[in-house]
C-alpha cells in the first residue's frame, strides 16, 4: 500500500511539495498533483486575498447600515420630501426624487471606501488593469445605472406599500422577482456593452467545439462572442447570458489568452450547465422567496428602526419616502444575516453546473487545470465550515477532486498527468 506520507501534500493543508506518482490512477493523488501546481507564494497570496475579501464584504454591509443611519439622522430626506410636497408634486415623483437623492448621498459617502477596496486593493493584488481614471469612469456608469434602476425599483416598491398596506411585502417580492427576470433579459443587449466591447469569436477549433456542445444541448449558438475583459482585470471567465431571444455565449479575451482549448471548453461547458439546468429561473424563484421573507421582516422591524434613528415624528412610517435609509439599512443587514443561505444556494447551482460541464465537454483535465488557474485569487483548500459559510462557488480542491473522480469513472484506462506549475504572482 502506498505510504500516505509520500503524497507530500495534505489536500487541505499547506505543504506544496510535488507528490510522487502513484502506480495506478488514484483520485486523491491525481488531485494532489494539480494542487501542487500552486506554489507557496501564490497560495499565500490567494488565501490572503480571499480571507480579506470575506471580512471586507462584512464590513461593507455594516458600513452601509451606518451610513443609512447617518442619512436618516441628518434629516436631509425629510426636508427634500417636505419641499416637494409643498410644491405639489405627485407621490411617485416625490418618491423618485428622494430615492435619487438618497442613492447619491450613499454613493458619495461610501466612495472613499469603494476606492480603497475595489481599486487600491485590487491593484495591490495584481488584479486591476485599469488606470484610476478608467476605473472611475466605469464606476460613474455603474452609479448612473443604479440611480435609474434602483430609483425606479424603490419608487415601485413604495407605490406597492401604499396600494397594499397589509400585504405589500408579498406583492413587493413579486416585483423584485419580475425585475430580476427582466434584468436577465435586457442585460446582455443594453447593459454589458456599456462596459466592454463584444466581437464575434473567430472560426477555429474552440468555436467548433463550443458550437458542437451548444447543438448537443439545444442551446442557441448563433451569438458566440469574445469581449475585452482584460481592460479591467486578468481574471478568466465565460458566461451564457440572457433569456429567450437575447441568449448569447461570451468568453473573455483573458480566457482565450491564458487557457488551452480543453480548458476553455470545460469552462464554457460549465456555463452551459447553468442555461440547460434552468438556474436563471431557479434563481428568480429563490430571490423572490428570500425577498418575501426579508420584506416581511422589514415590515416588522422598520418602525423600530425609525424610532432608533430618532426620526419618529418626522418619518411617519415605512412607506414614507424619507424612510428610505431604514428600508435599505435593514435589508442590507438582513442580507448579511442570510449570506450563508444565499451562498449555499449559489454554490449548489455551481456544483450542478460543474457536473454538467464535465459530461458536456468531457475534459476533466481541462476542467481541473482551469479550476487551478482561478485559484490564484480564490482560496484553494478552505476548511469545510468556511466553504459552507463563505463560498458561493465550490473551492478549487472540491472542483479538482470532482474532475478526477469523473475521469476515473468515465475515462477507460485513465492516466494521471503532472501539470506544469502555475506562474508565481
XYZ file of C-alpha atoms in Angstrom:
425
model
C 0.000 0.000 0.000
C 1.289 3.469 -0.864
C 2.694 5.401 2.078
C 0.386 8.390 2.730
C 3.437 10.457 3.636
C 4.643 10.148 0.048
C 1.726 12.285 -1.050
C 3.718 15.345 0.012
C 0.557 17.424 0.041
C -2.288 17.214 2.532
C -5.319 18.122 0.462
C -6.432 20.771 2.924
C -3.007 21.529 4.327
C -0.310 23.989 3.454
C 2.583 21.779 2.232
C 3.041 22.116 -1.501
C 5.882 19.688 -2.408
C 5.145 17.764 -5.611
C 3.768 14.307 -4.736
C 5.293 11.120 -6.106
C 3.394 9.479 -8.959
C 1.022 6.716 -7.909
C 1.273 3.351 -9.695
C -2.398 3.412 -10.742
C -4.947 6.155 -11.148
C -5.935 7.402 -7.722
C -8.404 10.275 -7.289
C -6.716 11.781 -4.231
C -3.231 11.502 -5.704
C -4.314 12.957 -9.061
C -5.993 15.800 -7.176
C -2.823 16.423 -5.181
C -0.798 16.669 -8.385
C -3.000 19.531 -9.553
C -2.989 21.289 -6.183
C 0.808 21.119 -6.171
C 0.916 23.378 -9.235
C 0.037 26.331 -6.991
C 3.311 27.397 -5.407
C 3.570 28.535 -1.776
C 3.888 32.223 -2.670
C 0.852 32.132 -4.973
C -1.127 30.120 -2.454
C -0.371 32.503 0.407
C -1.354 35.403 -1.816
C -4.664 33.860 -2.923
C -5.516 32.871 0.672
C -4.812 36.406 1.875
C -6.882 37.922 -0.922
C -9.891 35.702 -0.299
C -9.793 35.937 3.514
C -9.568 39.698 3.278
C -12.464 39.779 0.811
C -14.731 37.936 3.256
C -14.088 40.475 6.008
C -14.385 43.372 3.578
C -17.833 42.188 2.475
C -18.951 42.044 6.115
C -17.508 45.473 6.920
C -19.043 46.919 3.732
C -22.502 45.781 4.798
C -22.072 47.214 8.283
C -20.758 50.459 6.782
C -23.857 50.747 4.581
C -26.064 50.282 7.653
C -24.116 53.023 9.468
C -24.299 55.427 6.525
C -28.051 54.823 6.223
C -28.436 55.703 9.899
C -26.405 58.879 9.380
C -28.543 59.949 6.416
C -31.713 59.251 8.402
C -30.439 61.289 11.355
C -29.389 64.198 9.115
C -32.973 64.907 8.094
C -31.940 65.771 4.526
C -34.541 63.431 3.050
C -37.265 64.843 5.299
C -36.513 68.364 4.096
C -36.461 67.238 0.461
C -39.769 65.390 0.884
C -41.471 68.355 2.514
C -40.245 70.799 -0.122
C -41.506 68.585 -2.948
C -44.889 68.101 -1.301
C -45.304 71.828 -0.736
C -44.604 72.306 -4.437
C -47.493 69.969 -5.294
C -45.555 67.086 -6.835
C -47.302 63.745 -7.161
C -46.356 60.990 -4.662
C -44.436 58.955 -7.232
C -42.359 61.983 -8.237
C -41.631 62.760 -4.592
C -40.501 59.189 -4.022
C -38.366 59.048 -7.161
C -36.612 62.335 -6.356
C -35.970 61.364 -2.733
C -34.704 57.958 -3.911
C -32.196 59.537 -6.282
C -31.020 61.953 -3.576
C -30.609 59.107 -1.116
C -28.650 56.939 -3.567
C -26.384 59.887 -4.472
C -25.656 60.539 -0.788
C -24.991 56.851 -0.133
C -22.669 56.549 -3.139
C -20.663 59.688 -2.365
C -20.224 58.937 1.347
C -19.060 55.400 0.594
C -16.831 56.443 -2.346
C -13.537 56.558 -0.362
C -14.172 53.039 0.931
C -15.096 51.869 -2.569
C -11.855 53.304 -3.976
C -9.844 51.583 -1.252
C -11.316 48.095 -1.664
C -12.232 47.995 -5.352
C -9.292 49.865 -6.855
C -6.347 50.194 -4.461
C -6.653 46.696 -3.040
C -7.308 45.065 -6.419
C -4.237 46.783 -7.857
C -2.127 45.726 -4.873
C -3.010 42.098 -5.556
C -2.282 42.471 -9.260
C -5.897 42.020 -10.340
C -6.568 45.529 -11.672
C -5.527 46.586 -15.174
C -7.354 49.915 -15.359
C -5.965 53.326 -14.594
C -7.725 55.198 -11.813
C -9.420 57.441 -14.380
C -10.684 54.476 -16.380
C -11.927 52.726 -13.272
C -13.644 55.874 -12.009
C -15.348 56.344 -15.375
C -16.850 52.875 -15.245
C -17.891 53.441 -11.630
C -19.742 56.529 -12.817
C -21.604 54.457 -15.415
C -22.497 51.879 -12.759
C -23.656 54.631 -10.401
C -25.870 56.142 -13.111
C -27.434 52.735 -13.750
C -28.011 52.379 -10.005
C -29.781 55.729 -9.888
C -32.029 54.813 -12.826
C -32.787 51.194 -11.976
C -32.542 51.465 -8.196
C -34.545 54.658 -8.041
C -37.222 53.141 -10.260
C -37.438 49.954 -8.182
C -37.672 51.862 -4.894
C -40.423 54.030 -6.348
C -42.418 50.987 -7.462
C -41.973 49.308 -4.067
C -43.196 52.471 -2.368
C -46.283 52.525 -4.606
C -46.938 48.890 -3.652
C -46.664 49.836 0.053
C -49.334 52.485 -0.389
C -51.655 50.323 -2.514
C -51.383 47.167 -0.379
C -50.679 48.371 3.173
C -51.171 44.944 4.792
C -49.569 42.625 2.236
C -47.157 44.965 0.453
C -44.212 42.719 1.332
C -45.725 39.836 -0.625
C -46.533 41.921 -3.702
C -43.169 43.647 -3.385
C -41.366 40.306 -3.513
C -43.146 39.570 -6.774
C -41.978 42.929 -8.134
C -38.377 42.095 -7.168
C -38.576 38.705 -8.884
C -40.023 40.284 -12.035
C -37.250 42.891 -12.085
C -34.573 40.189 -11.751
C -36.068 38.309 -14.712
C -36.309 41.471 -16.840
C -32.729 42.396 -15.987
C -31.568 38.967 -17.142
C -33.390 39.546 -20.422
C -32.056 43.011 -21.223
C -28.611 43.000 -19.590
C -26.716 41.321 -22.476
C -28.154 43.752 -25.021
C -28.252 47.049 -23.155
C -26.020 46.899 -20.053
C -22.914 44.766 -20.529
C -21.923 46.571 -23.776
C -21.605 49.757 -21.695
C -18.527 48.288 -20.015
C -16.912 46.103 -22.692
C -16.696 45.663 -26.458
C -18.120 42.404 -27.830
C -16.998 40.872 -31.116
C -17.723 37.545 -32.782
C -15.467 34.697 -31.687
C -13.441 33.847 -34.795
C -13.753 30.474 -36.518
C -11.370 27.842 -35.228
C -11.136 24.725 -33.062
C -12.583 26.466 -29.987
C -15.631 27.872 -31.758
C -16.211 24.486 -33.423
C -16.148 22.703 -30.062
C -18.436 25.282 -28.447
C -20.889 25.092 -31.348
C -20.984 21.306 -31.132
C -21.656 21.390 -27.384
C -24.372 24.001 -27.849
C -26.063 21.968 -30.583
C -25.931 18.811 -28.469
C -27.694 20.610 -25.628
C -30.219 22.676 -27.625
C -28.541 25.988 -26.781
C -28.785 28.820 -29.342
C -25.272 29.222 -30.733
C -25.753 31.973 -33.298
C -24.166 34.509 -30.947
C -20.743 33.442 -29.649
C -18.685 36.445 -28.601
C -15.397 37.429 -27.060
C -15.051 40.626 -25.030
C -12.186 42.746 -23.790
C -12.281 41.954 -20.058
C -8.516 42.462 -19.975
C -9.136 46.199 -19.873
C -10.416 45.652 -16.311
C -8.524 42.647 -14.886
C -6.641 39.424 -15.627
C -9.453 37.112 -14.485
C -10.665 34.367 -16.804
C -14.367 33.677 -17.235
C -17.170 32.950 -19.671
C -20.942 33.033 -19.482
C -24.116 32.016 -21.208
C -26.340 35.010 -20.536
C -29.722 36.348 -21.485
C -33.164 34.832 -21.770
C -35.072 33.708 -24.835
C -34.074 35.791 -27.868
C -31.191 37.519 -26.048
C -29.210 34.351 -25.209
C -25.549 34.528 -26.133
C -22.290 32.819 -25.228
C -19.380 35.089 -24.352
C -15.752 34.470 -23.422
C -13.244 36.918 -22.004
C -10.154 37.681 -24.019
C -8.193 36.687 -20.899
C -9.550 33.174 -21.243
C -8.555 33.000 -24.885
C -5.010 34.095 -23.983
C -4.486 32.105 -20.800
C -6.205 28.747 -21.391
C -5.888 25.837 -23.789
C -8.815 24.682 -25.898
C -9.669 21.810 -23.462
C -9.619 24.257 -20.540
C -11.758 26.819 -22.340
C -14.235 24.154 -23.486
C -14.532 22.896 -19.899
C -15.312 26.412 -18.645
C -17.915 27.033 -21.355
C -19.459 23.613 -20.665
C -19.948 24.677 -17.050
C -21.645 27.899 -18.136
C -23.896 25.969 -20.484
C -24.954 23.921 -17.493
C -26.495 26.995 -15.889
C -28.597 27.544 -19.009
C -29.687 23.946 -19.604
C -30.454 23.285 -15.927
C -32.628 26.392 -15.703
C -30.589 28.051 -12.978
C -31.642 31.525 -14.083
C -35.285 30.732 -13.428
C -34.456 28.897 -10.224
C -32.544 31.965 -9.087
C -35.553 34.143 -9.859
C -37.747 31.923 -7.664
C -35.144 31.873 -4.887
C -34.696 35.654 -4.952
C -38.469 36.136 -4.890
C -38.936 33.864 -1.869
C -35.994 35.345 0.017
C -37.229 38.848 -0.793
C -40.642 37.963 0.630
C -39.002 36.902 3.891
C -36.760 39.966 4.059
C -39.564 42.401 3.223
C -41.832 40.776 5.805
C -39.112 41.219 8.421
C -38.670 44.802 7.229
C -42.375 45.434 7.827
C -41.898 44.215 11.414
C -38.525 45.827 12.139
C -38.955 49.080 10.188
C -40.941 51.037 12.812
C -38.387 50.103 15.487
C -35.538 51.193 13.230
C -37.246 54.543 12.605
C -37.574 55.067 16.362
C -33.924 54.151 16.943
C -32.939 56.616 14.248
C -34.581 59.394 16.204
C -36.869 60.453 13.348
C -40.141 59.033 14.682
C -42.018 62.323 14.339
C -40.520 63.404 11.028
C -40.710 59.962 9.369
C -44.279 58.772 9.598
C -43.928 55.144 8.539
C -42.059 52.661 6.417
C -43.924 53.913 3.320
C -42.654 57.469 3.886
C -40.093 58.452 1.191
C -37.881 59.775 3.981
C -37.769 56.240 5.455
C -35.558 55.012 2.598
C -32.454 54.731 4.830
C -34.440 52.397 7.084
C -35.528 50.253 4.151
C -32.049 49.955 2.659
C -30.257 49.667 6.003
C -32.491 46.898 7.341
C -32.394 44.965 4.069
C -28.583 45.252 3.978
C -28.369 43.855 7.497
C -30.755 41.023 6.666
C -28.810 40.188 3.502
C -25.654 39.849 5.611
C -27.514 37.637 8.088
C -28.810 35.376 5.305
C -25.468 35.283 3.461
C -24.756 31.614 4.315
C -28.130 30.674 2.800
C -27.568 32.593 -0.427
C -24.006 31.265 -0.661
C -25.234 27.696 -0.255
C -27.917 28.107 -2.898
C -25.423 29.553 -5.382
C -22.735 27.007 -4.543
C -25.109 24.091 -5.132
C -26.052 25.522 -8.532
C -22.371 25.947 -9.389
C -21.673 22.347 -8.384
C -24.513 21.135 -10.609
C -23.105 23.178 -13.485
C -19.663 21.661 -12.816
C -21.117 18.157 -13.175
C -22.962 19.155 -16.336
C -19.844 20.735 -17.817
C -17.772 17.625 -17.197
C -20.350 15.492 -19.021
C -20.776 18.010 -21.853
C -17.116 18.838 -22.503
C -15.578 15.517 -21.383
C -12.380 17.368 -20.493
C -11.643 16.502 -16.845
C -8.017 17.609 -17.016
C -9.020 20.818 -18.754
C -11.600 21.418 -16.030
C -9.062 20.739 -13.259
C -6.442 22.972 -14.875
C -8.908 25.847 -15.274
C -10.019 25.446 -11.644
C -6.394 25.843 -10.592
C -5.933 28.950 -12.719
C -8.762 30.780 -10.970
C -7.329 29.641 -7.622
C -4.794 32.443 -7.914
C -7.499 34.678 -6.412
C -9.680 32.085 -4.658
C -8.601 30.188 -1.563
C -7.878 26.729 -2.917
C -8.499 24.448 0.085
C -10.564 26.059 2.867
C -11.865 24.222 5.935
C -15.258 22.646 5.292
C -17.116 25.059 7.588
C -15.526 28.054 5.852
C -16.538 26.737 2.444
C -20.095 26.157 3.672
C -20.481 29.666 5.105
C -18.486 31.951 2.831
C -18.091 30.294 -0.579
C -20.603 30.951 -3.349
C -18.605 28.555 -5.583
C -17.086 25.177 -4.772
C -13.456 25.517 -3.720
C -10.680 24.617 -6.128
C -9.996 21.462 -4.125
C -13.634 20.370 -4.429
C -13.689 21.062 -8.156
C -10.414 19.323 -8.964
C -11.429 16.264 -6.957
C -14.790 16.154 -8.786
C -12.961 16.273 -12.129
C -10.582 13.490 -11.142
C -13.455 11.344 -9.879
C -15.258 11.899 -13.184
C -12.088 10.922 -15.029
C -11.778 7.703 -13.056
C -15.441 6.839 -13.649
C -15.688 7.772 -17.341
C -12.262 7.540 -18.988
C -11.168 3.972 -19.730
C -7.582 3.420 -18.673
C -7.397 6.852 -17.043
C -3.857 8.061 -16.516
C -2.545 10.666 -14.123
C -0.942 13.764 -15.559
C 1.653 16.013 -13.999
C 0.521 19.538 -14.933
C 3.086 22.350 -15.122
C 3.337 24.716 -12.159
C 1.327 27.884 -12.252
C 3.354 31.100 -12.544
C 4.074 32.989 -9.354
C 2.262 36.319 -8.939
